[in-house]
Amino acid sequence: MLPSEASGGPVVSAHSDHVFKLLLVGDSGVGKSCLLLRFTSDTYDDMTPTIGVDFKIKSVIVNGKRVNLTIWDTAGQERFRTLTSSYYRGASGVILVYDVTRKETFASLSDVWVAEVQQYSTLPGCVLMLVGNKADRESDRQVGKEQGVDLARSWGCLFLECSAKTRLNVQQCFSELVHKIMEDPTLVDPALAHAHLPKNLQPRQGDSEGLGSCSC
């Protein structure tokens, strides 16, 4: 569990020891926005699909350190794919979400989403987490937990099933991801990662990405 110090409004703590950018990706309707709302404000709203990109901010305490999380919720619709690709830049962690009641959303992880992460992610140590949402709907399940475990093992990433509706494992999902990020010095201090890149791949001076939201 991550002790919380600020809710999901667009204001971070005045002081933080670390700032991590996290992404939620996956097909439309898998519950990415619901997971984000449940984690940042402990509310649930089975809402319409995200248009473009949205984000929320939450401050948490990890191992005695104050950490600001900027969590980006990306649209799953194909027409926004080129719009959202730039938001992978600088992400320390990516949560790949599927709906356990829709097997096609699980297949899309291998067919579409993990390839996007590999193509657009800029931090070599970026931590991946596979999350099966809507685990409360057991009678409608189309994807077995073992399938998720096996896929996560093949990718060498974290795995959990959760339910944004019932709160099941939502806090644990983000907690495990952030703790894993904190174990990697190149993610805690991205300058260490850039130091090992060829000069032509290192970021340009002043090349930074401000916070904002995009809607179309």
PDB file of N, CA and C in Angstrom, residues 131-180:
ATOM      1  N   VAL A 131      -2.047  -5.852 -16.297  1.00  0.00           N
ATOM      2  CA  VAL A 131      -3.163  -5.784 -15.351  1.00  0.00           C
ATOM      3  C   VAL A 131      -4.456  -6.244 -16.026  1.00  0.00           C
ATOM      4  N   GLY A 132      -5.074  -7.257 -15.440  1.00  0.00           N
ATOM      5  CA  GLY A 132      -6.382  -7.719 -15.894  1.00  0.00           C
ATOM      6  C   GLY A 132      -7.466  -7.071 -15.056  1.00  0.00           C
ATOM      7  N   ASN A 133      -8.220  -6.155 -15.647  1.00  0.00           N
ATOM      8  CA  ASN A 133      -9.261  -5.436 -14.913  1.00  0.00           C
ATOM      9  C   ASN A 133     -10.610  -6.172 -15.010  1.00  0.00           C
ATOM     10  N   LYS A 134     -11.538  -5.761 -14.153  1.00  0.00           N
ATOM     11  CA  LYS A 134     -12.901  -6.319 -14.072  1.00  0.00           C
ATOM     12  C   LYS A 134     -12.908  -7.750 -13.541  1.00  0.00           C
ATOM     13  N   ALA A 135     -11.978  -8.035 -12.620  1.00  0.00           N
ATOM     14  CA  ALA A 135     -11.884  -9.367 -12.028  1.00  0.00           C
ATOM     15  C   ALA A 135     -13.093  -9.700 -11.161  1.00  0.00           C
ATOM     16  N   ASP A 136     -13.921  -8.698 -10.847  1.00  0.00           N
ATOM     17  CA  ASP A 136     -15.137  -8.946 -10.067  1.00  0.00           C
ATOM     18  C   ASP A 136     -16.208  -9.666 -10.891  1.00  0.00           C
ATOM     19  N   ARG A 137     -16.074  -9.640 -12.201  1.00  0.00           N
ATOM     20  CA  ARG A 137     -17.089 -10.246 -13.082  1.00  0.00           C
ATOM     21  C   ARG A 137     -16.687 -11.678 -13.460  1.00  0.00           C
ATOM     22  N   GLU A 138     -16.578 -12.510 -12.461  1.00  0.00           N
ATOM     23  CA  GLU A 138     -16.069 -13.869 -12.644  1.00  0.00           C
ATOM     24  C   GLU A 138     -16.935 -14.692 -13.601  1.00  0.00           C
ATOM     25  N   SER A 139     -18.240 -14.513 -13.551  1.00  0.00           N
ATOM     26  CA  SER A 139     -19.129 -15.312 -14.405  1.00  0.00           C
ATOM     27  C   SER A 139     -19.009 -14.939 -15.885  1.00  0.00           C
ATOM     28  N   ASP A 140     -18.453 -13.767 -16.170  1.00  0.00           N
ATOM     29  CA  ASP A 140     -18.282 -13.312 -17.555  1.00  0.00           C
ATOM     30  C   ASP A 140     -16.855 -13.496 -18.059  1.00  0.00           C
ATOM     31  N   ARG A 141     -16.003 -14.100 -17.255  1.00  0.00           N
ATOM     32  CA  ARG A 141     -14.574 -14.189 -17.572  1.00  0.00           C
ATOM     33  C   ARG A 141     -14.326 -14.953 -18.877  1.00  0.00           C
ATOM     34  N   GLN A 142     -13.450 -14.377 -19.716  1.00  0.00           N
ATOM     35  CA  GLN A 142     -13.005 -15.030 -20.952  1.00  0.00           C
ATOM     36  C   GLN A 142     -11.496 -15.267 -20.966  1.00  0.00           C
ATOM     37  N   VAL A 143     -10.785 -14.628 -20.038  1.00  0.00           N
ATOM     38  CA  VAL A 143      -9.327 -14.773 -19.959  1.00  0.00           C
ATOM     39  C   VAL A 143      -8.973 -15.298 -18.575  1.00  0.00           C
ATOM     40  N   GLY A 144      -8.394 -16.486 -18.520  1.00  0.00           N
ATOM     41  CA  GLY A 144      -8.019 -17.079 -17.244  1.00  0.00           C
ATOM     42  C   GLY A 144      -6.832 -16.372 -16.616  1.00  0.00           C
ATOM     43  N   LYS A 145      -6.772 -16.403 -15.304  1.00  0.00           N
ATOM     44  CA  LYS A 145      -5.653 -15.772 -14.604  1.00  0.00           C
ATOM     45  C   LYS A 145      -4.324 -16.385 -15.027  1.00  0.00           C
ATOM     46  N   GLU A 146      -4.327 -17.701 -15.276  1.00  0.00           N
ATOM     47  CA  GLU A 146      -3.088 -18.376 -15.673  1.00  0.00           C
ATOM     48  C   GLU A 146      -2.559 -17.824 -16.992  1.00  0.00           C
ATOM     49  N   GLN A 147      -3.475 -17.431 -17.891  1.00  0.00           N
ATOM     50  CA  GLN A 147      -3.053 -16.840 -19.161  1.00  0.00           C
ATOM     51  C   GLN A 147      -2.315 -15.525 -18.929  1.00  0.00           C
ATOM     52  N   GLY A 148      -2.820 -14.729 -18.006  1.00  0.00           N
ATOM     53  CA  GLY A 148      -2.148 -13.478 -17.670  1.00  0.00           C
ATOM     54  C   GLY A 148      -0.790 -13.718 -17.047  1.00  0.00           C
ATOM     55  N   VAL A 149      -0.731 -14.686 -16.137  1.00  0.00           N
ATOM     56  CA  VAL A 149       0.538 -15.029 -15.485  1.00  0.00           C
ATOM     57  C   VAL A 149       1.557 -15.474 -16.526  1.00  0.00           C
ATOM     58  N   ASP A 150       1.126 -16.338 -17.447  1.00  0.00           N
ATOM     59  CA  ASP A 150       2.045 -16.854 -18.466  1.00  0.00           C
ATOM     60  C   ASP A 150       2.551 -15.748 -19.389  1.00  0.00           C
ATOM     61  N   LEU A 151       1.657 -14.845 -19.800  1.00  0.00           N
ATOM     62  CA  LEU A 151       2.076 -13.758 -20.686  1.00  0.00           C
ATOM     63  C   LEU A 151       3.043 -12.822 -19.971  1.00  0.00           C
ATOM     64  N   ALA A 152       2.731 -12.489 -18.727  1.00  0.00           N
ATOM     65  CA  ALA A 152       3.621 -11.613 -17.959  1.00  0.00           C
ATOM     66  C   ALA A 152       4.989 -12.263 -17.772  1.00  0.00           C
ATOM     67  N   ARG A 153       4.991 -13.559 -17.539  1.00  0.00           N
ATOM     68  CA  ARG A 153       6.266 -14.268 -17.369  1.00  0.00           C
ATOM     69  C   ARG A 153       7.072 -14.235 -18.658  1.00  0.00           C
ATOM     70  N   SER A 154       6.402 -14.381 -19.792  1.00  0.00           N
ATOM     71  CA  SER A 154       7.117 -14.375 -21.076  1.00  0.00           C
ATOM     72  C   SER A 154       7.708 -13.006 -21.380  1.00  0.00           C
ATOM     73  N   TRP A 155       7.069 -11.952 -20.874  1.00  0.00           N
ATOM     74  CA  TRP A 155       7.576 -10.594 -21.071  1.00  0.00           C
ATOM     75  C   TRP A 155       8.510 -10.155 -19.943  1.00  0.00           C
ATOM     76  N   GLY A 156       8.569 -10.933 -18.866  1.00  0.00           N
ATOM     77  CA  GLY A 156       9.388 -10.552 -17.718  1.00  0.00           C
ATOM     78  C   GLY A 156       8.846  -9.342 -16.997  1.00  0.00           C
ATOM     79  N   CYS A 157       7.510  -9.235 -16.914  1.00  0.00           N
ATOM     80  CA  CYS A 157       6.917  -8.055 -16.284  1.00  0.00           C
ATOM     81  C   CYS A 157       6.038  -8.440 -15.097  1.00  0.00           C
ATOM     82  N   LEU A 158       5.592  -7.437 -14.359  1.00  0.00           N
ATOM     83  CA  LEU A 158       4.710  -7.635 -13.216  1.00  0.00           C
ATOM     84  C   LEU A 158       3.303  -7.997 -13.694  1.00  0.00           C
ATOM     85  N   PHE A 159       2.522  -8.617 -12.796  1.00  0.00           N
ATOM     86  CA  PHE A 159       1.155  -9.000 -13.156  1.00  0.00           C
ATOM     87  C   PHE A 159       0.234  -8.957 -11.946  1.00  0.00           C
ATOM     88  N   LEU A 160      -0.978  -8.454 -12.177  1.00  0.00           N
ATOM     89  CA  LEU A 160      -2.043  -8.492 -11.176  1.00  0.00           C
ATOM     90  C   LEU A 160      -3.393  -8.474 -11.883  1.00  0.00           C
ATOM     91  N   GLU A 161      -4.372  -9.095 -11.260  1.00  0.00           N
ATOM     92  CA  GLU A 161      -5.756  -8.874 -11.653  1.00  0.00           C
ATOM     93  C   GLU A 161      -6.375  -7.937 -10.633  1.00  0.00           C
ATOM     94  N   CYS A 162      -7.277  -7.082 -11.088  1.00  0.00           N
ATOM     95  CA  CYS A 162      -7.865  -6.109 -10.172  1.00  0.00           C
ATOM     96  C   CYS A 162      -9.284  -5.765 -10.611  1.00  0.00           C
ATOM     97  N   SER A 163      -9.928  -4.941  -9.816  1.00  0.00           N
ATOM     98  CA  SER A 163     -11.260  -4.440 -10.156  1.00  0.00           C
ATOM     99  C   SER A 163     -11.366  -2.994  -9.712  1.00  0.00           C
ATOM    100  N   ALA A 164     -11.467  -2.099 -10.676  1.00  0.00           N
ATOM    101  CA  ALA A 164     -11.649  -0.682 -10.335  1.00  0.00           C
ATOM    102  C   ALA A 164     -12.984  -0.477  -9.637  1.00  0.00           C
ATOM    103  N   LYS A 165     -13.960  -1.302  -9.973  1.00  0.00           N
ATOM    104  CA  LYS A 165     -15.301  -1.150  -9.401  1.00  0.00           C
ATOM    105  C   LYS A 165     -15.322  -1.479  -7.912  1.00  0.00           C
ATOM    106  N   THR A 166     -14.648  -2.563  -7.516  1.00  0.00           N
ATOM    107  CA  THR A 166     -14.695  -3.014  -6.118  1.00  0.00           C
ATOM    108  C   THR A 166     -13.457  -2.624  -5.313  1.00  0.00           C
ATOM    109  N   ARG A 167     -12.482  -1.967  -5.962  1.00  0.00           N
ATOM    110  CA  ARG A 167     -11.208  -1.582  -5.357  1.00  0.00           C
ATOM    111  C   ARG A 167     -10.184  -2.730  -5.299  1.00  0.00           C
ATOM    112  N   LEU A 168     -10.560  -3.929  -5.664  1.00  0.00           N
ATOM    113  CA  LEU A 168      -9.680  -5.083  -5.542  1.00  0.00           C
ATOM    114  C   LEU A 168      -8.327  -4.845  -6.209  1.00  0.00           C
ATOM    115  N   ASN A 169      -7.259  -4.854  -5.406  1.00  0.00           N
ATOM    116  CA  ASN A 169      -5.870  -4.794  -5.875  1.00  0.00           C
ATOM    117  C   ASN A 169      -5.478  -3.517  -6.616  1.00  0.00           C
ATOM    118  N   VAL A 170      -6.323  -2.491  -6.618  1.00  0.00           N
ATOM    119  CA  VAL A 170      -5.964  -1.270  -7.355  1.00  0.00           C
ATOM    120  C   VAL A 170      -4.762  -0.581  -6.707  1.00  0.00           C
ATOM    121  N   GLN A 171      -4.820  -0.383  -5.396  1.00  0.00           N
ATOM    122  CA  GLN A 171      -3.682   0.220  -4.701  1.00  0.00           C
ATOM    123  C   GLN A 171      -2.437  -0.647  -4.850  1.00  0.00           C
ATOM    124  N   GLN A 172      -2.609  -1.961  -4.745  1.00  0.00           N
ATOM    125  CA  GLN A 172      -1.476  -2.878  -4.845  1.00  0.00           C
ATOM    126  C   GLN A 172      -0.823  -2.804  -6.218  1.00  0.00           C
ATOM    127  N   CYS A 173      -1.628  -2.616  -7.238  1.00  0.00           N
ATOM    128  CA  CYS A 173      -1.112  -2.498  -8.602  1.00  0.00           C
ATOM    129  C   CYS A 173      -0.094  -1.367  -8.707  1.00  0.00           C
ATOM    130  N   PHE A 174      -0.496  -0.172  -8.290  1.00  0.00           N
ATOM    131  CA  PHE A 174       0.401   0.979  -8.375  1.00  0.00           C
ATOM    132  C   PHE A 174       1.558   0.857  -7.387  1.00  0.00           C
ATOM    133  N   SER A 175       1.288   0.273  -6.222  1.00  0.00           N
ATOM    134  CA  SER A 175       2.326   0.108  -5.213  1.00  0.00           C
ATOM    135  C   SER A 175       3.454  -0.781  -5.725  1.00  0.00           C
ATOM    136  N   GLU A 176       3.104  -1.923  -6.298  1.00  0.00           N
ATOM    137  CA  GLU A 176       4.125  -2.839  -6.812  1.00  0.00           C
ATOM    138  C   GLU A 176       4.923  -2.195  -7.940  1.00  0.00           C
ATOM    139  N   LEU A 177       4.236  -1.461  -8.798  1.00  0.00           N
ATOM    140  CA  LEU A 177       4.923  -0.811  -9.914  1.00  0.00           C
ATOM    141  C   LEU A 177       5.920   0.228  -9.421  1.00  0.00           C
ATOM    142  N   VAL A 178       5.489   1.089  -8.496  1.00  0.00           N
ATOM    143  CA  VAL A 178       6.367   2.156  -8.011  1.00  0.00           C
ATOM    144  C   VAL A 178       7.545   1.580  -7.235  1.00  0.00           C
ATOM    145  N   HIS A 179       7.307   0.567  -6.418  1.00  0.00           N
ATOM    146  CA  HIS A 179       8.416  -0.047  -5.686  1.00  0.00           C
ATOM    147  C   HIS A 179       9.432  -0.674  -6.649  1.00  0.00           C
ATOM    148  N   LYS A 180       8.948  -1.277  -7.732  1.00  0.00           N
ATOM    149  CA  LYS A 180       9.859  -1.854  -8.723  1.00  0.00           C
ATOM    150  C   LYS A 180      10.668  -0.762  -9.413  1.00  0.00           C
TER     151      LYS A 180
END
